[in-house]
PDB file of C-alpha atoms in Angstrom:
ATOM      1  CA  UNK A   1     -35.883 -47.039  16.650  1.00 92.00           C
ATOM      2  CA  UNK A   2     -32.178 -46.538  16.947  1.00 95.00           C
ATOM      3  CA  UNK A   3     -29.530 -45.433  19.416  1.00 96.00           C
ATOM      4  CA  UNK A   4     -27.851 -42.186  18.379  1.00 97.00           C
ATOM      5  CA  UNK A   5     -25.050 -39.873  19.492  1.00 94.00           C
ATOM      6  CA  UNK A   6     -25.052 -36.101  19.937  1.00 87.00           C
ATOM      7  CA  UNK A   7     -24.560 -35.527  16.194  1.00 88.00           C
ATOM      8  CA  UNK A   8     -27.590 -37.763  15.428  1.00 90.00           C
ATOM      9  CA  UNK A   9     -25.289 -40.441  13.961  1.00 94.00           C
ATOM     10  CA  UNK A  10     -26.185 -44.019  14.905  1.00 95.00           C
ATOM     11  CA  UNK A  11     -24.314 -45.834  17.656  1.00 96.00           C
ATOM     12  CA  UNK A  12     -22.374 -48.772  16.196  1.00 94.00           C
ATOM     13  CA  UNK A  13     -20.547 -51.778  17.624  1.00 95.00           C
ATOM     14  CA  UNK A  14     -17.406 -50.916  15.671  1.00 94.00           C
ATOM     15  CA  UNK A  15     -17.165 -47.298  16.887  1.00 93.00           C
ATOM     16  CA  UNK A  16     -19.003 -47.315  20.194  1.00 94.00           C
ATOM     17  CA  UNK A  17     -18.834 -50.931  21.391  1.00 94.00           C
ATOM     18  CA  UNK A  18     -22.627 -51.312  21.565  1.00 95.00           C
ATOM     19  CA  UNK A  19     -24.599 -53.776  19.449  1.00 95.00           C
ATOM     20  CA  UNK A  20     -28.372 -53.602  19.910  1.00 94.00           C
ATOM     21  CA  UNK A  21     -31.802 -54.716  18.750  1.00 92.00           C
ATOM     22  CA  UNK A  22     -35.251 -53.436  19.670  1.00 91.00           C
ATOM     23  CA  UNK A  23     -38.298 -55.685  20.140  1.00 89.00           C
ATOM     24  CA  UNK A  24     -41.917 -55.275  21.170  1.00 87.00           C
ATOM     25  CA  UNK A  25     -43.281 -57.104  24.221  1.00 84.00           C
ATOM     26  CA  UNK A  26     -46.476 -57.694  26.144  1.00 81.00           C
ATOM     27  CA  UNK A  27     -47.363 -54.566  28.167  1.00 82.00           C
ATOM     28  CA  UNK A  28     -47.803 -56.756  31.277  1.00 81.00           C
ATOM     29  CA  UNK A  29     -44.184 -57.978  31.150  1.00 78.00           C
ATOM     30  CA  UNK A  30     -42.229 -56.788  34.191  1.00 78.00           C
ATOM     31  CA  UNK A  31     -39.825 -53.920  33.644  1.00 80.00           C
ATOM     32  CA  UNK A  32     -36.183 -54.612  34.464  1.00 78.00           C
ATOM     33  CA  UNK A  33     -32.819 -55.865  33.325  1.00 76.00           C
ATOM     34  CA  UNK A  34     -32.724 -59.490  32.212  1.00 73.00           C
ATOM     35  CA  UNK A  35     -29.649 -61.623  31.576  1.00 70.00           C
ATOM     36  CA  UNK A  36     -29.490 -64.196  28.777  1.00 65.00           C
ATOM     37  CA  UNK A  37     -29.049 -67.063  31.247  1.00 59.00           C
ATOM     38  CA  UNK A  38     -31.460 -65.967  33.959  1.00 51.00           C
ATOM     39  CA  UNK A  39     -34.313 -68.427  33.363  1.00 43.00           C
ATOM     40  CA  UNK A  40     -36.467 -67.298  36.301  1.00 45.00           C
ATOM     41  CA  UNK A  41     -36.784 -63.849  34.690  1.00 51.00           C
ATOM     42  CA  UNK A  42     -37.416 -65.062  31.158  1.00 58.00           C
ATOM     43  CA  UNK A  43     -37.808 -62.446  28.459  1.00 62.00           C
ATOM     44  CA  UNK A  44     -39.469 -64.685  25.890  1.00 62.00           C
ATOM     45  CA  UNK A  45     -42.414 -63.677  23.711  1.00 75.00           C
ATOM     46  CA  UNK A  46     -40.771 -60.670  22.128  1.00 82.00           C
ATOM     47  CA  UNK A  47     -41.754 -59.538  18.632  1.00 81.00           C
ATOM     48  CA  UNK A  48     -40.022 -57.695  15.832  1.00 83.00           C
ATOM     49  CA  UNK A  49     -40.318 -53.945  16.299  1.00 82.00           C
ATOM     50  CA  UNK A  50     -40.651 -53.440  12.520  1.00 80.00           C
ATOM     51  CA  UNK A  51     -44.251 -52.530  11.706  1.00 75.00           C
ATOM     52  CA  UNK A  52     -45.297 -53.296  15.289  1.00 77.00           C
ATOM     53  CA  UNK A  53     -48.724 -51.841  15.992  1.00 78.00           C
ATOM     54  CA  UNK A  54     -49.438 -50.628  19.508  1.00 77.00           C
ATOM     55  CA  UNK A  55     -53.070 -49.730  20.084  1.00 75.00           C
ATOM     56  CA  UNK A  56     -53.050 -48.524  23.672  1.00 77.00           C
ATOM     57  CA  UNK A  57     -50.150 -49.945  25.690  1.00 81.00           C
ATOM     58  CA  UNK A  58     -46.957 -51.749  24.875  1.00 80.00           C
ATOM     59  CA  UNK A  59     -43.430 -52.368  26.072  1.00 84.00           C
ATOM     60  CA  UNK A  60     -40.215 -52.092  24.158  1.00 87.00           C
ATOM     61  CA  UNK A  61     -37.285 -54.418  24.822  1.00 87.00           C
ATOM     62  CA  UNK A  62     -33.709 -53.349  24.103  1.00 89.00           C
ATOM     63  CA  UNK A  63     -31.241 -56.229  23.746  1.00 89.00           C
ATOM     64  CA  UNK A  64     -27.592 -55.146  23.897  1.00 91.00           C
ATOM     65  CA  UNK A  65     -24.108 -56.614  23.622  1.00 91.00           C
ATOM     66  CA  UNK A  66     -21.106 -54.517  24.642  1.00 93.00           C
ATOM     67  CA  UNK A  67     -17.333 -54.278  24.413  1.00 92.00           C
ATOM     68  CA  UNK A  68     -15.114 -51.517  25.831  1.00 91.00           C
ATOM     69  CA  UNK A  69     -17.916 -49.018  26.519  1.00 93.00           C
ATOM     70  CA  UNK A  70     -17.343 -45.771  28.414  1.00 91.00           C
ATOM     71  CA  UNK A  71     -20.054 -43.609  29.975  1.00 91.00           C
ATOM     72  CA  UNK A  72     -21.346 -41.118  27.429  1.00 90.00           C
ATOM     73  CA  UNK A  73     -23.952 -38.502  28.296  1.00 91.00           C
ATOM     74  CA  UNK A  74     -24.742 -37.869  24.630  1.00 93.00           C
ATOM     75  CA  UNK A  75     -26.356 -41.261  23.914  1.00 95.00           C
ATOM     76  CA  UNK A  76     -30.049 -41.018  23.087  1.00 96.00           C
ATOM     77  CA  UNK A  77     -32.869 -43.151  21.682  1.00 95.00           C
ATOM     78  CA  UNK A  78     -34.368 -41.987  18.397  1.00 95.00           C
ATOM     79  CA  UNK A  79     -37.947 -43.134  17.909  1.00 91.00           C
ATOM     80  CA  UNK A  80     -39.836 -42.809  14.634  1.00 89.00           C
ATOM     81  CA  UNK A  81     -43.514 -43.671  14.681  1.00 87.00           C
ATOM     82  CA  UNK A  82     -46.726 -43.325  12.711  1.00 85.00           C
ATOM     83  CA  UNK A  83     -50.010 -42.098  14.208  1.00 84.00           C
ATOM     84  CA  UNK A  84     -53.089 -42.131  11.965  1.00 86.00           C
ATOM     85  CA  UNK A  85     -50.909 -42.069   8.854  1.00 87.00           C
ATOM     86  CA  UNK A  86     -48.777 -39.141  10.036  1.00 92.00           C
ATOM     87  CA  UNK A  87     -45.088 -39.824  10.662  1.00 92.00           C
ATOM     88  CA  UNK A  88     -43.466 -38.346  13.753  1.00 93.00           C
ATOM     89  CA  UNK A  89     -40.211 -38.700  15.590  1.00 93.00           C
ATOM     90  CA  UNK A  90     -38.765 -38.078  18.985  1.00 93.00           C
ATOM     91  CA  UNK A  91     -35.326 -38.176  20.561  1.00 94.00           C
ATOM     92  CA  UNK A  92     -35.430 -39.456  24.139  1.00 93.00           C
ATOM     93  CA  UNK A  93     -32.804 -39.075  26.848  1.00 93.00           C
ATOM     94  CA  UNK A  94     -32.340 -42.229  28.927  1.00 91.00           C
ATOM     95  CA  UNK A  95     -30.065 -42.129  31.961  1.00 92.00           C
ATOM     96  CA  UNK A  96     -29.396 -45.892  31.920  1.00 91.00           C
ATOM     97  CA  UNK A  97     -28.106 -45.661  28.353  1.00 92.00           C
ATOM     98  CA  UNK A  98     -25.963 -42.619  29.189  1.00 93.00           C
ATOM     99  CA  UNK A  99     -24.366 -44.418  32.160  1.00 93.00           C
ATOM    100  CA  UNK A 100     -23.821 -47.744  30.369  1.00 92.00           C
ATOM    101  CA  UNK A 101     -20.178 -48.731  30.801  1.00 93.00           C
ATOM    102  CA  UNK A 102     -17.958 -51.810  30.855  1.00 92.00           C
ATOM    103  CA  UNK A 103     -15.418 -49.990  33.051  1.00 86.00           C
ATOM    104  CA  UNK A 104     -14.958 -51.123  36.658  1.00 79.00           C
ATOM    105  CA  UNK A 105     -15.970 -47.950  38.531  1.00 60.00           C
TER     106      UNK A 105
END
């Protein structure tokens, strides 16, 4: 998985001000936005997304760090996956990612 721009180039911290990592999580984990220091909404028990096998249900966690980020409607999530030995891919639009900004609006 990776974050990409309109031209399918990856989003980078140097160019776009977004540093990120994807993880797998228990499908029963609550959906939401968690802060690093918010202990009552702990996001522990995450696993590396590399070679993660999901049999029926799963959750994906996106951990981000930002600097000087402006809203950008062309940000997307690129997902590559394998089903029964056949590789597939999908580009997903995600409104939260498009509206991500460090500006005070």
